[in-house]
Coordinates of N, CA and C in Angstrom, one line a residue:
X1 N 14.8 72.2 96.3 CA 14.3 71.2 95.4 C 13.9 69.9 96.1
X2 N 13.9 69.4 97.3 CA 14.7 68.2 97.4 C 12.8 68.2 98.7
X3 N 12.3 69.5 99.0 CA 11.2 69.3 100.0 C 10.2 69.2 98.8
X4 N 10.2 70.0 97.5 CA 9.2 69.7 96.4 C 8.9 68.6 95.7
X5 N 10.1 67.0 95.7 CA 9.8 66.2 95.4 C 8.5 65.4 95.8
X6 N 8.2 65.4 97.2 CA 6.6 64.3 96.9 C 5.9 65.0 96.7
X7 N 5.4 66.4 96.4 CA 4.5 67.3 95.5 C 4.7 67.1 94.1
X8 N 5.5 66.7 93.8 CA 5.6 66.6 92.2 C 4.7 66.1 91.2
X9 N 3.5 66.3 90.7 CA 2.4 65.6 89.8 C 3.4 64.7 88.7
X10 N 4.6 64.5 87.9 CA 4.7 64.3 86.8 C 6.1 64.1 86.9
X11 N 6.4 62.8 85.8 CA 8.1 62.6 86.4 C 9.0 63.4 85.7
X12 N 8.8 64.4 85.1 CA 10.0 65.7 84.8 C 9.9 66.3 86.0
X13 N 8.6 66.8 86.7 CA 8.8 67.5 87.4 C 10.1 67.1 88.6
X14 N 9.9 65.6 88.8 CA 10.1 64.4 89.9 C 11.6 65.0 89.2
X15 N 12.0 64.6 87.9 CA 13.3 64.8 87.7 C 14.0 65.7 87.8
X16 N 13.3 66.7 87.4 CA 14.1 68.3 87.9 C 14.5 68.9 89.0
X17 N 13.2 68.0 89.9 CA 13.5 68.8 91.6 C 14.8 67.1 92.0
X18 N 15.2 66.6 91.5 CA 16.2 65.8 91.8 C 17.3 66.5 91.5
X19 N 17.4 66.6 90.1 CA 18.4 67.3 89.4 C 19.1 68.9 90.4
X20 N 17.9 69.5 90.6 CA 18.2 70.9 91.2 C 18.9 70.5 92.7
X21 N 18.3 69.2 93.2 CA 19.0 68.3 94.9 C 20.4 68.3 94.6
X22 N 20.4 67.1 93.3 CA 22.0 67.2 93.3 C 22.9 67.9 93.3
X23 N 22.3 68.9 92.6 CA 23.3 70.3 92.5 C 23.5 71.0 92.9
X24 N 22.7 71.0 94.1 CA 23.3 71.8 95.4 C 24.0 71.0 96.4
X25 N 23.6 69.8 96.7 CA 24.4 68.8 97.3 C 25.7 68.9 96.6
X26 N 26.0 68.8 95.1 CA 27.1 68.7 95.1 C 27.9 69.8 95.3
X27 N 27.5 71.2 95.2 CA 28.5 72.4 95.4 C 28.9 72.4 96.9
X28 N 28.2 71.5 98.2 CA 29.4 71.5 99.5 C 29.5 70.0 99.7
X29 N 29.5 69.0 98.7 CA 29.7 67.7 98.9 C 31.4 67.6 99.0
X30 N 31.2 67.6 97.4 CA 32.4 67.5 97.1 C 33.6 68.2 97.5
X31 N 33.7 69.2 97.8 CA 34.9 70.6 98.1 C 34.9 69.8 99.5
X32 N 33.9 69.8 100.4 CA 34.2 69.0 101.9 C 35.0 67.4 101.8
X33 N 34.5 66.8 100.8 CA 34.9 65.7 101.1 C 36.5 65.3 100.4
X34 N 36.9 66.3 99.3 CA 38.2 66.5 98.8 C 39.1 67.0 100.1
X35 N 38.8 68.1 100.7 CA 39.2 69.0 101.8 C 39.8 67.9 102.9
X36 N 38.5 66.7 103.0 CA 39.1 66.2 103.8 C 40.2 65.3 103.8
X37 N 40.2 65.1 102.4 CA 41.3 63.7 102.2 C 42.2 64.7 102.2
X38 N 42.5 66.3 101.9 CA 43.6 66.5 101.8 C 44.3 67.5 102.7
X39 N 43.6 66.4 103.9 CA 44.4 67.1 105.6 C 45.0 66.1 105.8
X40 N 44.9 65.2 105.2 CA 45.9 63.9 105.8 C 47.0 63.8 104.5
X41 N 48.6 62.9 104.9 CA 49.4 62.6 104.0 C 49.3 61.5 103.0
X42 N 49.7 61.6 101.4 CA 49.3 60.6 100.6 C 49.8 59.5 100.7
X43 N 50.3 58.8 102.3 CA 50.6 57.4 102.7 C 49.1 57.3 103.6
X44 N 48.2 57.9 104.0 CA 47.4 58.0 104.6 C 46.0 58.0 104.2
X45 N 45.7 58.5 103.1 CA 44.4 58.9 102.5 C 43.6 57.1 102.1
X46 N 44.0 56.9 101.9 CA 43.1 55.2 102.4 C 42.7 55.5 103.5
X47 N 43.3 55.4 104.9 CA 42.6 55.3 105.8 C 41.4 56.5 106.1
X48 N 41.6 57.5 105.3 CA 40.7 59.0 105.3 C 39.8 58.8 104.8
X49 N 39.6 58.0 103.0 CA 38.7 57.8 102.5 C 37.7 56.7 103.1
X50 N 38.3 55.8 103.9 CA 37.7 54.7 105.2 C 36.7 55.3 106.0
X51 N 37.7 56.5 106.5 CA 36.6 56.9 107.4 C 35.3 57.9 106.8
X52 N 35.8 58.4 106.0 CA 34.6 59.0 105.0 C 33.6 58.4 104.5
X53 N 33.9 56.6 104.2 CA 33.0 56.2 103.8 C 32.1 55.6 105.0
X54 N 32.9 55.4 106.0 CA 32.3 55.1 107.3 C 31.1 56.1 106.8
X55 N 31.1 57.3 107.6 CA 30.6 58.3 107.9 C 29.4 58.2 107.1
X56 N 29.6 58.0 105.6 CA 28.4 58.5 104.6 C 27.5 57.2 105.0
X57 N 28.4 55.7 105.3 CA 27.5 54.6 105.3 C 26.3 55.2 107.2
X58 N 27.1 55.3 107.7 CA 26.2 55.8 108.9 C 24.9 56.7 108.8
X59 N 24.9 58.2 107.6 CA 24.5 58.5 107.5 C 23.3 58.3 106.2
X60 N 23.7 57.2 105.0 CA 22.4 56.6 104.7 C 21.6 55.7 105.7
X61 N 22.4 54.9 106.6 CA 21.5 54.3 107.4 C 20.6 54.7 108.0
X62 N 20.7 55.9 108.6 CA 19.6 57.2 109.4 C 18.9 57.7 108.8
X63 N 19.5 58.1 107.4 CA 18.4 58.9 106.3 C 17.5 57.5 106.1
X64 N 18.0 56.3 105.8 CA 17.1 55.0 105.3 C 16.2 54.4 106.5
X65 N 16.6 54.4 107.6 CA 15.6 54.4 108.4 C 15.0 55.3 109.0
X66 N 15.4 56.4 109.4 CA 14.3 57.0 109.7 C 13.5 57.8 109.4
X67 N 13.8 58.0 107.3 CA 12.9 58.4 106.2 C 11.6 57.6 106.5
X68 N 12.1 55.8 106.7 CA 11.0 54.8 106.4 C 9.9 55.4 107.5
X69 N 10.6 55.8 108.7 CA 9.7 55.9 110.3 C 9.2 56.6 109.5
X70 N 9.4 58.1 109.1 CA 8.6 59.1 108.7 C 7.7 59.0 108.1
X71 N 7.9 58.3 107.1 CA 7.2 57.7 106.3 C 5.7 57.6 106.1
X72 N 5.9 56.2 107.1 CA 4.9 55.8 107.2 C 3.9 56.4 108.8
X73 N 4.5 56.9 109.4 CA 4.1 58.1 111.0 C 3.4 59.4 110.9
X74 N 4.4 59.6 109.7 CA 3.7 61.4 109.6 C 2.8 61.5 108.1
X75 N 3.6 61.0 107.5 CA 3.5 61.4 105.9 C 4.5 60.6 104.9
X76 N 3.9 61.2 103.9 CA 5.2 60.5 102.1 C 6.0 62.1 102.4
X77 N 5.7 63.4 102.9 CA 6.3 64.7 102.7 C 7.3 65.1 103.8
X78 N 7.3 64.2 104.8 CA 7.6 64.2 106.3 C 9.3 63.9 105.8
X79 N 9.8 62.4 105.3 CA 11.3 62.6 105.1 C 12.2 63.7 104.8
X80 N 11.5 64.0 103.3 CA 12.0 65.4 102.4 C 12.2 66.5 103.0
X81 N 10.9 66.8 104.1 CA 10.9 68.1 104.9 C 12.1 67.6 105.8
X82 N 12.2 66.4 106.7 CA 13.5 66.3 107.6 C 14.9 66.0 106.6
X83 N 15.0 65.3 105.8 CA 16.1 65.5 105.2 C 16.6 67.1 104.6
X84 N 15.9 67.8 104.4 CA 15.9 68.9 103.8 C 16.5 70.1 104.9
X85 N 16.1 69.7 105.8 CA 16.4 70.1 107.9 C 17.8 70.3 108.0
X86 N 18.3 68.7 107.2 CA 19.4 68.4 107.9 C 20.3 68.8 106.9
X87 N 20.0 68.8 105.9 CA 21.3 69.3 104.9 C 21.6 70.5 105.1
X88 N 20.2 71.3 105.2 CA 20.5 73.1 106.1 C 21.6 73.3 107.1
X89 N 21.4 72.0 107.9 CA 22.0 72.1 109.3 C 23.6 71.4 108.6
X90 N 23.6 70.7 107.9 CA 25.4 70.3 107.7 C 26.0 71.7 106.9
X91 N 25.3 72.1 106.4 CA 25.9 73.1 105.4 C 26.5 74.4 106.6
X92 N 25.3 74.7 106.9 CA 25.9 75.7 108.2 C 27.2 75.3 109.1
X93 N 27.1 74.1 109.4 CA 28.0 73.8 110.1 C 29.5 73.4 109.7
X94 N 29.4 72.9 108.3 CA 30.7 73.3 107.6 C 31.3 74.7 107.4
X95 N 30.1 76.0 107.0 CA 30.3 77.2 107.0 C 30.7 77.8 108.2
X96 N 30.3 77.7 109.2 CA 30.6 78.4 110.5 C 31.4 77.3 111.6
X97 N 31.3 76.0 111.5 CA 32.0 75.4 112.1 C 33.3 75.4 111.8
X98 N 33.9 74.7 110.6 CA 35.0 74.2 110.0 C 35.7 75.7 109.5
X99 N 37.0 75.6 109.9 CA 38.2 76.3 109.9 C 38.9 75.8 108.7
X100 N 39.5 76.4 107.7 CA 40.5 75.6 107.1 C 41.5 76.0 107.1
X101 N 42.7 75.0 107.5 CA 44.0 75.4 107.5 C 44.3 76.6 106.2
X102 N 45.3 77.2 106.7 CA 45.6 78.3 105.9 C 46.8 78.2 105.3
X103 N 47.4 76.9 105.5 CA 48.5 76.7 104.6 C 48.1 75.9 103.6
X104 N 46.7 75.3 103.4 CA 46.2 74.0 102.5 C 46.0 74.9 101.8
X105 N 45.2 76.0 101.9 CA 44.5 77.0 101.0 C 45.8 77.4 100.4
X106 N 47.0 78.1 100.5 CA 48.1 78.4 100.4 C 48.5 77.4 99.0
X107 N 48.7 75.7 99.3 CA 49.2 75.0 98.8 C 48.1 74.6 97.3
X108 N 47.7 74.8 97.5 CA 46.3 74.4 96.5 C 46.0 75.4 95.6
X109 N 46.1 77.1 95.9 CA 46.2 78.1 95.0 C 46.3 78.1 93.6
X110 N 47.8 77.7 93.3 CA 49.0 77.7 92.2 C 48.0 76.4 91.4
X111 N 47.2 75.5 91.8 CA 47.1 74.6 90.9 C 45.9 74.6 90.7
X112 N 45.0 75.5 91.1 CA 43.2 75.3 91.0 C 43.6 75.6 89.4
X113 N 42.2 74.8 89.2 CA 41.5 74.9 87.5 C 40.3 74.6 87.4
X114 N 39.4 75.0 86.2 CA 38.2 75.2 86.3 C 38.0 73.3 86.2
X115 N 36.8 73.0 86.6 CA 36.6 71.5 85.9 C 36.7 70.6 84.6
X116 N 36.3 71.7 83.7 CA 36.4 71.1 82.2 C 37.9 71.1 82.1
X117 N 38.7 72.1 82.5 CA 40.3 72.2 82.5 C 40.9 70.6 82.9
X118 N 40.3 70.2 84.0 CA 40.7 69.0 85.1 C 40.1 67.7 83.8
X119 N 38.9 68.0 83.4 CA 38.5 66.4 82.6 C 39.4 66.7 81.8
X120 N 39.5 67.4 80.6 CA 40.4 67.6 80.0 C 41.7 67.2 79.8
X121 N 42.5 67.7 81.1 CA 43.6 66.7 81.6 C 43.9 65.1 81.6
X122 N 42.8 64.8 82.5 CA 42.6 63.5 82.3 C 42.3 62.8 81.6
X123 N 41.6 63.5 80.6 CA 41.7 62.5 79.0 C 42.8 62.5 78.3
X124 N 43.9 63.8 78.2 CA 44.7 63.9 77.6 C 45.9 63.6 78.5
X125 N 45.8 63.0 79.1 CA 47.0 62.1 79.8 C 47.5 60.9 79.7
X126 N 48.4 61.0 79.1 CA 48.9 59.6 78.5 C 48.6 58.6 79.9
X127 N 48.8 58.7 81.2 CA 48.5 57.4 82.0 C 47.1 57.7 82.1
X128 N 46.2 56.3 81.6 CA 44.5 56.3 81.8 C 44.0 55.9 83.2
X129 N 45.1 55.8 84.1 CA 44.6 55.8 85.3 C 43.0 56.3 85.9
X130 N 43.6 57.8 85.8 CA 42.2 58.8 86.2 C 41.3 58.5 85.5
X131 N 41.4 58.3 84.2 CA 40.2 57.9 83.2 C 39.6 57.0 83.6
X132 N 40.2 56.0 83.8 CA 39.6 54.4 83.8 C 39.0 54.3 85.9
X133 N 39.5 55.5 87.0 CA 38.6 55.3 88.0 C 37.3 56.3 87.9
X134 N 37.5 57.3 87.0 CA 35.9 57.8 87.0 C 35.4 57.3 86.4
X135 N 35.5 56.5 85.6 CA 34.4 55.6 84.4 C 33.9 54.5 85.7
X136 N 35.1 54.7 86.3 CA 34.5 52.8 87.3 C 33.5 53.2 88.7
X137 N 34.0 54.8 88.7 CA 32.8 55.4 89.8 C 31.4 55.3 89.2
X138 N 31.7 55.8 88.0 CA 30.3 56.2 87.0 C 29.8 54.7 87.5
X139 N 30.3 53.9 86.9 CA 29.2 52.5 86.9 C 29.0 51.8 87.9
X140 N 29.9 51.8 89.1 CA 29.8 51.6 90.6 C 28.2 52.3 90.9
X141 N 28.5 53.7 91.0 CA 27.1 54.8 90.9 C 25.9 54.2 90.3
X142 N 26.1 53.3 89.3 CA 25.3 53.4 88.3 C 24.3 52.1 88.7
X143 N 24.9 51.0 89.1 CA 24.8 49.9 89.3 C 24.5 49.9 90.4
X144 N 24.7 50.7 91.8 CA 24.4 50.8 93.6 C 23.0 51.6 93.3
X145 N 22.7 52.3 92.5 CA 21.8 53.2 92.4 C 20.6 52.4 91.6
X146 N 20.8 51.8 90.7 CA 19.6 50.5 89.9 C 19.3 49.4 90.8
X147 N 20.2 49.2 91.6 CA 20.0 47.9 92.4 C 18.7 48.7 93.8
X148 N 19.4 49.2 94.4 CA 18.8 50.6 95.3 C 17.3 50.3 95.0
X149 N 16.9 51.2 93.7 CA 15.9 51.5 93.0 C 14.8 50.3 92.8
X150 N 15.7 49.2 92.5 CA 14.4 48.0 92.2 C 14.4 47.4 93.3
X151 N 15.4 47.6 95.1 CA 15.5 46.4 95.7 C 13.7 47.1 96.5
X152 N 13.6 48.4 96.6 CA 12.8 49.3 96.8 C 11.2 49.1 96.1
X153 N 11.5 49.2 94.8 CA 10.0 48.6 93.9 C 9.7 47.2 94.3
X154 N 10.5 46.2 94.6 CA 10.2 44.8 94.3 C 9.2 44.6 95.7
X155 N 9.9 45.5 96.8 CA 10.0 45.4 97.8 C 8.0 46.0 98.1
X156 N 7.6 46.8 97.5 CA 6.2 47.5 97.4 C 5.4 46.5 96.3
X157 N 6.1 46.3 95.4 CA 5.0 45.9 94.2 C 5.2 44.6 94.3
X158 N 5.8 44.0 94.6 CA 5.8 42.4 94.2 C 5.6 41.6 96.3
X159 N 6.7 42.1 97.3 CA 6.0 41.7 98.6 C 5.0 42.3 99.3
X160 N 4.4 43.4 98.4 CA 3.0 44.2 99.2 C 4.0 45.0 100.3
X161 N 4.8 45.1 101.0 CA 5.3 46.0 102.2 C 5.0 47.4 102.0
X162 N 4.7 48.5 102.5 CA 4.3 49.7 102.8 C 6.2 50.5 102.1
X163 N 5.8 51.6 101.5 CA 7.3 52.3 100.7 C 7.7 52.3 102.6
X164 N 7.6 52.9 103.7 CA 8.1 52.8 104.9 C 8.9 52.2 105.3
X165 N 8.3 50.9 105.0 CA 8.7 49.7 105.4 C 10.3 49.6 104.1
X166 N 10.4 49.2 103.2 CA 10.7 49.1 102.6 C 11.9 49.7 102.1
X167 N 12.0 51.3 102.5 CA 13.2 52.2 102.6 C 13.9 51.4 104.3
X168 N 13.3 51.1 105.1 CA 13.6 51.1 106.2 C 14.8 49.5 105.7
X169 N 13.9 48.5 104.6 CA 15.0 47.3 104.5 C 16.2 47.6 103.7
X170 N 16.0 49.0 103.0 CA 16.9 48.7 101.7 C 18.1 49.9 102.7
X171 N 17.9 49.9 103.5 CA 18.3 50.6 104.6 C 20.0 49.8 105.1
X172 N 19.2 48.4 105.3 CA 20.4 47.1 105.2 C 21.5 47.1 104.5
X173 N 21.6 47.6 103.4 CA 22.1 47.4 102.3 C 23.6 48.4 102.8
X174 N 22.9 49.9 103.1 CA 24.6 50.4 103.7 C 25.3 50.1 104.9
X175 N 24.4 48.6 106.0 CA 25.0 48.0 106.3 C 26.6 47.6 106.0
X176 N 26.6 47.0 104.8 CA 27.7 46.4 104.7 C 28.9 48.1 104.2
X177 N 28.4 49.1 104.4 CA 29.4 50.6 103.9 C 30.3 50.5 105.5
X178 N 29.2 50.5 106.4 CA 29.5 50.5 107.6 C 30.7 49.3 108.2
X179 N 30.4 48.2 108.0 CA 30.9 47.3 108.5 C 32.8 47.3 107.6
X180 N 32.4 47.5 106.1 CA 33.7 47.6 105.4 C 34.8 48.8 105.0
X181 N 34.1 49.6 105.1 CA 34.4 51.0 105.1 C 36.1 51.1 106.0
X182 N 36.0 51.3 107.3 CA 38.0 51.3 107.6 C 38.5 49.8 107.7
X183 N 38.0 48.8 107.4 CA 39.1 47.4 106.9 C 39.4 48.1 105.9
X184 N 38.8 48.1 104.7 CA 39.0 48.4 103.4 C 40.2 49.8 103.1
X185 N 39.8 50.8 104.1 CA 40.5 51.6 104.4 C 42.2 51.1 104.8
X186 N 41.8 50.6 105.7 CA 43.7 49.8 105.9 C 43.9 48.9 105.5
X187 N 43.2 47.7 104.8 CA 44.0 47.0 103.8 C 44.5 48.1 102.5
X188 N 43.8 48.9 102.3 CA 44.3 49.6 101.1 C 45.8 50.4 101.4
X189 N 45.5 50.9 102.4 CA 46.9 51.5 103.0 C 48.1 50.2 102.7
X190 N 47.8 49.0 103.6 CA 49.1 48.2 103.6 C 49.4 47.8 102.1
X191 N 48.4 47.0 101.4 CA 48.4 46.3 100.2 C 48.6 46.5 98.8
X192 N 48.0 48.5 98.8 CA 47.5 49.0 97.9 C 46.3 48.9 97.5
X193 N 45.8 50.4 97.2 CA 44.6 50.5 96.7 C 43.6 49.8 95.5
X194 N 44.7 49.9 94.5 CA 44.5 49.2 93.2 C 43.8 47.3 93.5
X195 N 44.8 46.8 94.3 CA 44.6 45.1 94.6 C 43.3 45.5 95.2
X196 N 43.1 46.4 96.2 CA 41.7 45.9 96.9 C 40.4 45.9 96.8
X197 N 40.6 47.8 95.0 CA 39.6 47.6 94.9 C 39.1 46.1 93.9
X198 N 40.5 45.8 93.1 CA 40.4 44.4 92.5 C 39.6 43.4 92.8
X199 N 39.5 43.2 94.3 CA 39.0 42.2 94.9 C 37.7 42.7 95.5
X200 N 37.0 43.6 95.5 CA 36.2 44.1 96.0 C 35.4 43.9 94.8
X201 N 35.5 44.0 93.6 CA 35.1 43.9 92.5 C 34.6 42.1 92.1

């Protein structure tokens, strides 16, 4: 889905081959990045989630610039075909690289449930904890992704800069994933998670 996007004549089409991206991204996103918080102990997982976010902020920076190189060097179809490379190439490498402990799998068994099972739970859980941090992912998501989107349009339609150029500034932006990503990680450790994302907010 994700190399069909700058072929797209029409924005259903544009939306569907997004739609069909996410949903493959998400069937080895998520399972890897749960997996990994849950190799470390739950005094620890701040600093896991730190480096995770490290990681992702490093990896929009590269997708954000060197989409823009592409860009503007080869083509508008040049990123999609290399980003599309590389998701090939992480997927394999979680599949044939990555081992998983055989006692996690062991420990995790007894409590798998389907996902609607899991929302479910969570609404019907007297503490609204879980409730109230995927509502605050939702609009976290919601709000990094509108801002994203117009810092990108404003950036083409209103300063004339080339889309190249442009992906390459809004590129800046996971600057700051990079830079906050493990403070945030161990202040949350010492302080708690709750205060920091308080203040992050």
């Amino acid at each position: 889905g994700f190399t069909l996007i700058p072929f797209a004549q029409t924005a259903v089409a544009i939306a569907v081959y997004i739609l069909i991206t996410n949903f493959g991204m998400s069937l080895f996103r998520s399972p890897t990045v749960a997996w990994l918080g849950d190799l470390y102990p739950p005094q620890q997982r701040s600093k896991a989630n730190g480096i995770i976010n490290l990681m992702g902020g490093v990896g929009g920076l590269l997708a954000f610039f060197g989409g823009g190189y592409l860009f503007d060097a080869v083509g508008r179809s040049a990123p999609f075909i290399g980003g599309a490379i590389l998701l090939i190439a992480a997927a394999l490498t979680a599949v044939f690289g990555v081992k998983e402990p055989h006692e996690i799998m062991l420990e995790e068994k007894p409590e798998q449930a389907g996902v609607l099972a899991n929302l479910k739970t969570v609404f019907a859980n007297q503490d609204k904890s879980g409730l109230y941090v995927l509502f605050g992912i939702l609009f976290w998501f919601m709000a990094f992704n509108a801002v994203e989107a117009g810092l990108s349009s404003f950036a083409v339609f209103t300063l004339g800069i080339s889309a190249g150029q442009a992906s390459i500034y809004a590129g800046a932006v996971t600057i700051t994933f990079i830079l906050f990503a493990l403070p945030a990680g161990l202040l949350g450790t010492k302080y708690g998670r709750r205060q920091i994302i308080l203040i992050g907010l």
